[in-house]
XYZ file of C-alpha atoms in Angstrom:
575
model
C 104.438 25.884 4.675
C 103.271 25.945 8.049
C 104.697 23.565 10.431
C 102.454 21.725 12.888
C 104.547 21.412 16.373
C 102.475 18.695 17.028
C 104.404 17.038 14.716
C 107.992 18.423 15.138
C 108.394 18.749 18.606
C 110.966 21.756 19.815
C 112.443 21.952 23.051
C 115.322 22.837 23.214
C 116.865 24.116 26.410
C 113.801 23.354 28.338
C 114.848 20.685 31.369
C 113.095 17.763 32.816
C 111.954 19.984 35.635
C 110.746 22.505 33.495
C 108.418 19.730 31.556
C 106.931 18.869 34.784
C 107.243 21.549 36.975
C 107.003 22.334 40.565
C 104.080 23.990 42.053
C 104.731 27.769 41.740
C 104.360 27.758 45.636
C 108.143 26.529 45.852
C 109.373 29.374 45.591
C 107.214 32.066 47.555
C 108.694 30.427 50.745
C 107.438 32.161 54.107
C 104.207 33.485 51.989
C 101.954 30.377 51.881
C 101.112 28.591 54.237
C 102.328 24.961 53.097
C 100.839 21.560 53.097
C 100.290 19.454 55.873
C 102.203 16.398 56.300
C 99.737 14.550 53.717
C 100.434 16.681 51.482
C 97.059 18.255 51.957
C 96.325 21.647 53.511
C 95.468 21.423 57.177
C 92.251 21.625 58.613
C 92.610 25.360 59.912
C 94.122 26.385 56.484
C 93.027 30.004 55.080
C 89.752 29.211 52.885
C 90.533 30.838 48.879
C 87.466 30.612 47.139
C 87.790 30.973 43.396
C 84.830 32.035 40.526
C 85.831 31.154 37.207
C 86.714 27.776 37.958
C 85.682 26.399 34.662
C 88.197 28.571 32.766
C 91.415 28.681 31.415
C 93.486 31.063 34.561
C 90.898 29.768 37.103
C 90.926 25.721 36.196
C 94.931 26.555 36.758
C 94.650 28.297 39.824
C 93.086 25.885 41.956
C 95.756 23.108 42.268
C 98.259 25.783 42.486
C 96.284 26.848 45.573
C 95.904 23.547 46.535
C 99.595 22.364 46.786
C 100.434 26.225 48.650
C 98.161 25.194 51.439
C 95.238 26.695 50.948
C 91.928 25.256 51.125
C 89.762 25.813 47.995
C 85.710 26.796 47.691
C 85.478 26.683 43.948
C 82.779 28.236 42.959
C 80.581 27.494 39.457
C 76.890 28.345 38.225
C 77.477 24.441 37.201
C 79.279 22.349 39.937
C 78.776 19.939 37.912
C 80.940 20.877 35.210
C 83.965 20.322 37.660
C 83.208 16.553 37.210
C 86.528 15.258 35.519
C 88.629 17.920 37.022
C 91.730 16.269 38.648
C 91.678 18.201 41.531
C 87.620 18.224 41.966
C 87.820 15.944 45.142
C 90.084 17.724 46.934
C 88.037 21.285 47.029
C 84.209 22.314 48.532
C 82.429 22.767 44.622
C 79.775 25.171 45.731
C 77.119 26.399 43.277
C 76.824 30.029 43.141
C 76.497 32.789 40.604
C 78.472 35.452 40.931
C 75.625 38.276 39.533
C 73.446 36.755 42.291
C 73.903 38.657 45.910
C 72.258 36.172 47.939
C 74.074 32.900 46.401
C 77.706 34.611 46.121
C 77.422 36.273 49.336
C 76.813 32.812 50.863
C 79.250 31.112 48.840
C 81.421 33.518 50.306
C 80.707 33.474 53.693
C 84.112 32.046 56.143
C 86.283 33.027 53.074
C 89.728 34.691 53.639
C 90.564 35.498 49.951
C 88.356 35.204 46.912
C 89.678 35.202 43.719
C 87.234 37.404 41.152
C 88.399 35.551 37.560
C 85.676 36.521 35.927
C 84.300 38.785 32.829
C 81.763 38.398 29.825
C 84.224 38.699 26.636
C 83.102 37.245 23.910
C 79.602 36.617 25.095
C 77.955 39.851 22.814
C 77.820 43.757 22.813
C 76.639 44.331 26.444
C 79.637 42.724 27.702
C 80.778 46.162 29.467
C 77.172 46.547 31.152
C 77.381 42.737 32.458
C 80.636 43.388 33.867
C 79.844 46.090 35.471
C 76.710 44.631 37.369
C 78.257 41.390 38.282
C 81.442 42.888 39.910
C 79.151 45.600 41.775
C 77.584 42.684 43.167
C 80.461 40.487 43.859
C 82.427 43.583 45.566
C 78.986 43.927 47.760
C 78.295 40.534 48.706
C 82.554 40.118 49.079
C 81.990 43.287 51.748
C 78.954 41.807 53.349
C 80.764 37.901 54.367
C 83.387 39.461 55.710
C 86.264 38.453 53.234
C 89.628 39.623 53.739
C 90.868 40.171 50.333
C 89.662 40.118 46.414
C 92.626 39.324 44.079
C 91.257 40.131 40.119
C 93.491 39.517 37.118
C 92.558 42.613 34.799
C 94.195 44.146 31.547
C 97.313 45.967 31.316
C 96.506 49.688 30.094
C 98.317 52.830 29.026
C 97.507 55.820 31.362
C 95.859 59.133 29.398
C 94.660 57.102 26.409
C 90.967 56.118 25.395
C 90.954 52.404 25.807
C 89.183 49.940 23.698
C 85.849 49.026 25.027
C 87.593 45.188 26.637
C 90.414 46.805 28.219
C 87.979 49.802 29.729
C 85.886 46.872 31.266
C 88.907 45.670 32.741
C 89.645 48.691 34.296
C 86.563 49.793 35.346
C 86.138 46.078 36.874
C 89.106 46.980 38.529
C 87.867 50.018 40.031
C 84.950 48.522 41.476
C 86.902 46.093 43.320
C 89.119 48.562 44.489
C 86.119 50.638 45.762
C 84.233 47.736 47.549
C 85.920 48.007 51.142
C 87.472 44.910 51.373
C 91.626 44.783 50.505
C 91.878 44.374 47.120
C 94.924 43.471 44.968
C 94.684 43.952 41.042
C 96.531 42.308 38.931
C 97.165 44.245 35.190
C 98.657 41.619 32.903
C 99.196 42.333 28.716
C 99.085 39.109 26.402
C 99.490 35.920 28.645
C 101.577 32.916 27.095
C 100.435 29.527 27.748
C 99.480 26.330 25.643
C 95.628 26.887 25.501
C 95.446 31.096 26.236
C 93.591 33.101 23.529
C 96.332 34.962 22.989
C 98.981 32.365 22.392
C 96.404 30.304 20.584
C 96.207 33.985 17.744
C 99.568 34.489 17.432
C 100.516 30.420 16.931
C 97.870 29.965 13.893
C 98.722 33.365 12.452
C 102.538 32.478 12.311
C 102.033 28.531 11.458
C 99.357 29.415 8.654
C 100.430 32.441 7.038
C 104.348 32.745 5.505
C 103.493 36.581 4.196
C 100.959 38.556 5.252
C 99.531 42.404 5.837
C 99.182 43.409 8.948
C 97.607 46.679 10.811
C 100.164 49.313 12.254
C 99.638 47.897 15.803
C 102.179 45.493 15.062
C 104.561 47.500 15.653
C 103.302 48.367 18.927
C 105.120 47.452 22.422
C 103.964 44.777 24.419
C 104.688 43.127 27.811
C 104.042 39.735 27.700
C 103.884 37.236 30.677
C 103.920 33.163 30.774
C 101.117 32.022 32.742
C 103.678 30.271 35.248
C 104.384 33.686 36.571
C 100.498 35.078 36.505
C 99.648 32.197 38.490
C 102.214 32.846 40.922
C 101.357 36.476 41.329
C 98.115 35.412 41.455
C 99.081 33.012 44.637
C 101.306 35.248 46.268
C 98.912 38.110 46.465
C 96.746 35.639 48.810
C 99.387 37.341 51.395
C 99.245 40.540 51.251
C 99.140 42.894 54.209
C 95.561 44.277 54.843
C 96.887 47.517 54.428
C 97.648 47.060 50.692
C 94.988 47.674 48.375
C 95.899 48.806 44.818
C 96.516 47.509 41.130
C 100.287 46.014 40.042
C 101.528 45.803 36.537
C 102.988 42.262 36.298
C 104.655 41.274 32.848
C 107.722 39.055 31.975
C 111.329 40.196 31.184
C 110.772 40.667 27.536
C 109.169 43.959 26.184
C 108.443 43.258 22.364
C 105.975 44.167 19.466
C 103.660 41.918 17.734
C 105.600 41.513 15.118
C 108.885 40.322 17.427
C 106.449 38.076 18.757
C 105.618 36.355 15.527
C 109.201 36.290 14.091
C 110.528 34.966 17.839
C 107.448 32.114 17.246
C 108.525 31.396 13.907
C 112.024 30.496 15.075
C 110.711 28.645 17.930
C 109.121 26.310 15.144
C 111.462 26.139 12.836
C 109.592 28.110 10.489
C 111.316 30.368 7.782
C 111.126 34.124 8.769
C 107.593 35.566 8.084
C 107.200 38.417 5.815
C 104.874 40.700 8.065
C 103.814 43.784 5.540
C 102.257 46.758 7.879
C 99.767 48.858 6.065
C 96.869 51.380 7.522
C 93.726 50.409 5.992
C 93.244 47.460 8.584
C 90.963 49.018 11.235
C 90.065 46.298 14.954
C 86.963 45.332 13.252
C 88.394 44.121 10.023
C 91.705 42.846 11.662
C 89.562 40.846 13.916
C 87.419 39.371 11.041
C 90.818 38.193 9.267
C 91.924 36.300 12.694
C 88.532 34.774 12.701
C 88.611 33.669 9.484
C 92.947 32.534 10.004
C 93.184 31.030 13.431
C 90.694 28.942 15.846
C 89.457 31.947 18.015
C 85.998 32.965 17.046
C 85.136 36.664 16.261
C 83.380 37.425 19.277
C 86.399 37.130 21.052
C 88.810 38.473 18.631
C 87.417 41.633 18.149
C 87.999 42.721 21.667
C 91.592 40.879 21.646
C 92.725 42.746 18.598
C 90.981 46.030 19.450
C 93.488 45.788 22.956
C 96.111 45.379 20.979
C 96.024 49.159 19.593
C 97.666 50.058 22.601
C 100.603 49.651 24.380
C 101.094 48.141 26.735
C 104.193 48.072 29.244
C 104.504 47.804 32.721
C 105.289 51.578 34.680
C 106.529 49.807 37.665
C 107.382 46.247 38.689
C 106.530 47.074 43.114
C 104.542 43.581 43.128
C 108.331 42.412 44.272
C 108.016 43.897 47.005
C 105.187 41.356 48.325
C 106.156 39.168 45.763
C 109.613 38.988 45.080
C 111.134 37.481 41.651
C 111.643 34.083 41.409
C 115.560 32.782 42.059
C 115.673 31.945 38.028
C 113.828 35.030 37.194
C 110.665 35.390 35.569
C 109.978 33.090 32.121
C 111.228 35.089 29.178
C 109.347 34.885 25.948
C 110.897 31.942 24.425
C 111.279 29.700 27.118
C 107.477 30.745 27.170
C 106.525 29.410 23.855
C 109.186 26.623 24.184
C 107.156 24.997 26.727
C 103.647 25.981 25.577
C 104.314 24.415 22.244
C 105.694 21.488 23.965
C 102.285 20.899 26.120
C 100.171 21.176 22.505
C 102.743 18.314 21.343
C 102.268 16.259 24.500
C 98.613 17.199 24.130
C 98.955 18.107 28.057
C 96.885 21.338 28.252
C 95.155 21.545 31.391
C 92.724 24.540 30.424
C 91.743 26.147 27.153
C 90.790 29.745 26.280
C 87.883 27.685 25.148
C 87.495 25.967 28.722
C 84.853 28.266 29.858
C 81.144 28.131 28.566
C 79.636 31.711 27.992
C 76.927 32.528 30.177
C 73.732 32.515 27.891
C 75.083 30.022 25.261
C 72.801 28.909 22.417
C 71.918 25.287 23.850
C 71.047 24.446 27.272
C 71.366 20.995 29.286
C 69.300 18.253 27.887
C 66.382 17.610 30.251
C 65.871 14.644 31.974
C 62.402 14.501 30.546
C 62.782 14.650 26.626
C 59.196 15.704 26.344
C 58.899 18.283 28.912
C 56.694 21.551 28.572
C 54.858 19.363 25.886
C 57.287 21.325 23.270
C 58.023 19.499 19.793
C 61.231 17.353 20.321
C 63.011 16.271 17.104
C 64.962 13.042 17.182
C 67.017 11.039 14.297
C 68.073 7.644 16.029
C 70.137 5.578 14.631
C 71.564 1.712 16.352
C 73.970 -0.354 14.561
C 75.896 -3.783 15.458
C 79.859 -3.017 15.728
C 81.857 -6.477 15.577
C 84.409 -4.519 18.143
C 85.029 -4.547 21.989
C 82.917 -2.003 23.920
C 85.983 -0.849 24.886
C 87.850 0.200 21.230
C 84.303 1.515 20.368
C 84.392 4.088 22.554
C 88.374 4.943 22.218
C 86.820 5.706 18.877
C 83.904 7.886 20.333
C 85.819 9.865 22.629
C 88.547 11.073 19.967
C 85.640 12.538 17.838
C 86.062 15.941 16.366
C 89.388 18.095 16.408
C 91.704 16.417 13.952
C 90.010 13.025 13.381
C 87.316 14.948 12.181
C 83.544 13.750 12.442
C 84.048 10.308 10.226
C 81.272 11.767 7.611
C 80.330 13.963 4.759
C 83.412 16.345 5.355
C 82.550 18.790 2.972
C 79.200 18.978 4.519
C 81.110 19.514 7.931
C 83.122 22.234 6.846
C 80.454 24.179 5.013
C 78.535 24.045 8.194
C 81.565 25.201 10.428
C 82.204 28.030 7.450
C 78.648 28.977 7.806
C 78.936 29.390 11.660
C 81.818 31.301 11.599
C 80.451 33.721 9.183
C 77.314 34.237 11.575
C 79.456 34.393 14.662
C 79.629 31.115 15.661
C 82.746 29.150 16.841
C 82.476 27.024 13.814
C 84.910 23.780 13.777
C 88.515 25.542 14.380
C 88.028 25.764 18.052
C 89.054 21.924 17.898
C 89.587 19.914 21.631
C 91.947 20.691 24.381
C 92.878 16.824 24.440
C 92.602 14.548 21.163
C 91.868 11.398 23.017
C 90.158 12.330 26.242
C 87.109 14.566 27.461
C 86.063 16.028 30.013
C 82.421 17.493 31.102
C 82.399 20.987 29.502
C 85.064 20.982 27.328
C 84.908 22.537 23.833
C 84.873 19.845 20.735
C 84.795 22.124 17.711
C 81.315 23.714 17.658
C 79.865 21.060 20.698
C 80.535 21.171 24.110
C 80.497 17.954 26.406
C 77.573 17.347 28.422
C 77.834 14.487 29.910
C 80.801 11.869 29.908
C 80.304 8.220 31.107
C 83.423 6.443 30.667
C 82.897 3.685 28.551
C 79.098 4.268 27.877
C 77.626 7.687 27.400
C 79.011 11.141 25.135
C 76.690 13.777 25.136
C 77.138 16.769 22.996
C 74.914 20.167 23.165
C 75.445 22.505 20.343
C 76.924 26.184 20.640
C 76.902 26.492 16.521
C 74.118 29.363 16.015
C 71.153 27.405 15.449
C 67.232 28.550 15.910
C 66.747 25.914 18.941
C 68.574 23.272 20.723
C 70.489 20.960 19.868
C 72.614 17.755 21.480
C 74.336 14.735 19.972
C 74.627 11.446 22.372
C 76.780 8.849 21.451
C 76.472 5.515 23.261
C 78.023 2.153 23.887
C 75.855 -0.573 24.465
C 76.129 -4.313 24.686
C 74.866 -6.843 22.498
C 72.839 -9.829 23.605
C 74.208 -12.877 24.462
C 72.254 -14.413 21.875
C 73.376 -12.160 19.371
C 76.793 -13.369 19.526
C 77.082 -16.577 18.061
C 75.259 -15.574 14.963
C 76.977 -12.965 14.519
C 80.426 -13.793 15.495
C 81.464 -10.597 16.904
C 84.724 -9.385 18.208
C 85.840 -9.251 21.919
C 83.723 -7.686 24.247
C 84.953 -5.321 27.293
C 84.735 -1.831 28.953
C 86.771 1.009 29.740
C 88.080 -0.811 32.349
C 88.704 -4.731 31.048
C 90.860 -3.335 28.397
C 92.814 -6.931 27.015
C 95.673 -4.255 25.966
C 96.183 -3.179 29.216
C 98.693 -5.105 31.313
C 97.380 -7.569 33.817
C 94.513 -8.819 31.466
C 94.676 -11.956 30.775
C 94.896 -12.715 26.614
C 92.641 -15.336 24.588
C 92.768 -16.437 21.587
C 90.729 -14.828 19.001
C 88.227 -17.386 18.807
C 87.513 -17.794 21.966
C 86.934 -14.275 22.213
C 84.502 -14.826 19.753
C 82.252 -17.488 21.155
C 82.702 -15.997 24.407
C 82.251 -12.446 24.090
C 79.202 -10.034 22.383
C 79.539 -7.630 19.815
C 79.077 -3.775 21.018
C 75.932 -1.993 20.348
C 76.297 1.223 18.863
C 73.691 4.094 19.486
C 73.721 7.667 17.906
C 70.777 9.822 18.635
C 71.046 13.614 17.498
C 67.968 15.748 19.358
C 66.366 19.084 18.207
C 64.015 21.696 20.102
C 63.098 24.485 17.467
C 63.037 27.787 18.695
C 59.310 29.017 16.384
C 58.652 28.334 12.873
C 62.564 29.303 12.289
C 63.501 26.143 14.119
C 60.734 24.091 12.273
C 61.966 25.400 8.777
C 65.520 24.604 9.596
C 64.689 20.757 11.008
C 62.904 20.037 7.891
C 65.391 21.640 5.816
C 68.745 19.665 6.932
C 66.272 15.973 7.838
C 66.888 15.143 3.849
C 70.812 15.090 4.824
C 70.554 13.242 8.255
C 70.976 10.015 6.260
C 74.101 11.237 4.618
C 75.576 12.782 7.711
C 74.897 11.250 10.928
C 73.791 7.781 8.694
C 77.700 8.180 7.260
C 79.050 9.298 10.423
C 77.592 5.670 12.047
C 78.625 3.793 9.728
C 82.440 4.657 9.597
C 82.985 5.325 13.461
C 81.631 1.431 13.537
C 84.349 0.287 10.725
C 87.229 2.523 12.380
C 86.104 0.891 16.108
C 86.383 -2.958 13.865
C 89.552 -2.072 12.050
C 91.017 -0.881 15.406
C 89.723 -4.107 16.777
C 90.806 -6.472 14.390
C 94.519 -4.669 14.351
C 94.765 -5.335 18.373
C 93.275 -8.920 17.523
C 96.250 -9.580 15.248
C 98.665 -8.473 17.633
C 97.232 -10.912 20.022
C 99.745 -14.280 20.612
C 97.411 -17.230 19.529
């Protein structure tokens, strides 16, 4: 039986410094600019432009560059998606699509080092051509804008073999950037170990959920994984390479293991019995990826290229990077320590970024238009309101925690069937979960939804990323009830996200006094659907009969959960 690391925290050998690590710049003295007396980058510090800032690596690189003393320009197709990031006020957000020459050239003006952290993995069968076109555009823009260095994170690959489409595309992108005329550093990594990485999540779920498994023969291929901390360190250090250095570097951790070894060592770190792993020769990469998509949260579109890459042995042929970015004094992070760190982050709900952080280009939904009746198209709405005998703060806490391990508060079987059906047709399904079980940021994935808007204490709007013949949104809103209704309703205490009776310094009132003075909250819920063609119309009317059970039940159960939480909090107050 598998054990959830969130229920059995395991951190032997980890120090407080491990769990609250200093920036990687600490081990790069003389290579980074360093911050000013106020701990911020100096006004004349080198400017780093980072693409992929909403992704797994880019979202972690930005704070490391700031701590190293670089000014940062964060490039995104939709900069508003950066709201809520802890570093957003310290960077220059710029709207730019890396595939648009004019936009990206303008965004790279005055830039010293440009980080290319973009790929189209999981976007469909044409990801290779999309990657090629985007890399060519970025290379031309960087050259014309006078960028001094490009840094690219690619994939480690064996020489002389026919590569998987994923590795071949990563290799081609590196070659395009190296040929750009701009000094370029290409870092080639294999499996990246870190909380929230797709490779780590795939290994974690396979190991935890399957005490015995049949696997393809590639599980005995050698791999040299690397911890995300060391990847970030190399990325930061690469910015200071001399102009005459323009080449690729293999980067890896201190351990060379097989995938079988990694699963067994993960099991040991998690306190699980040794796994029974039987290799067979009949599982093709396609069949293996379908199995991975069934067992893990990683969808088939992303699992397949990852699995195909594991067919190759990926071990570093050189460690030349150490000439320009020396190893840290304590050495590179080994596999076992990387696993313990990642598991602890998962347990502490301290996962900064996740593989699902970035929304794929051309996703199945778009932002909700400001005018719902735009373009004269059909927009179907299921709208419900209910008065909740709980404070707005209590209701908001329940709303912000929906999805993931907390579920959707209604017909559970129907949600599971819908999630399974979505995975079968290539969608994310429900297993994507959440980055954080309690707090949401704009652009976070929540099962088969993505957060489009968060107004703390007031509004949560989710847009659909499941496969549907149209565009769909789910909007959850907290509203204040009218004071005149309060006395009749006998409602609970009123508050908002910043007026929480459980917060220190908030005066306590007797329960009866709360009910007299504070109105209950109103929970407003809207499901919106803009159909695409006849199929979209048929889809809406086929599911409409179930809305009373699904959305009505969801509303009632969320209201009850908020009322129970409010009552429990009231019972704890002194009278």
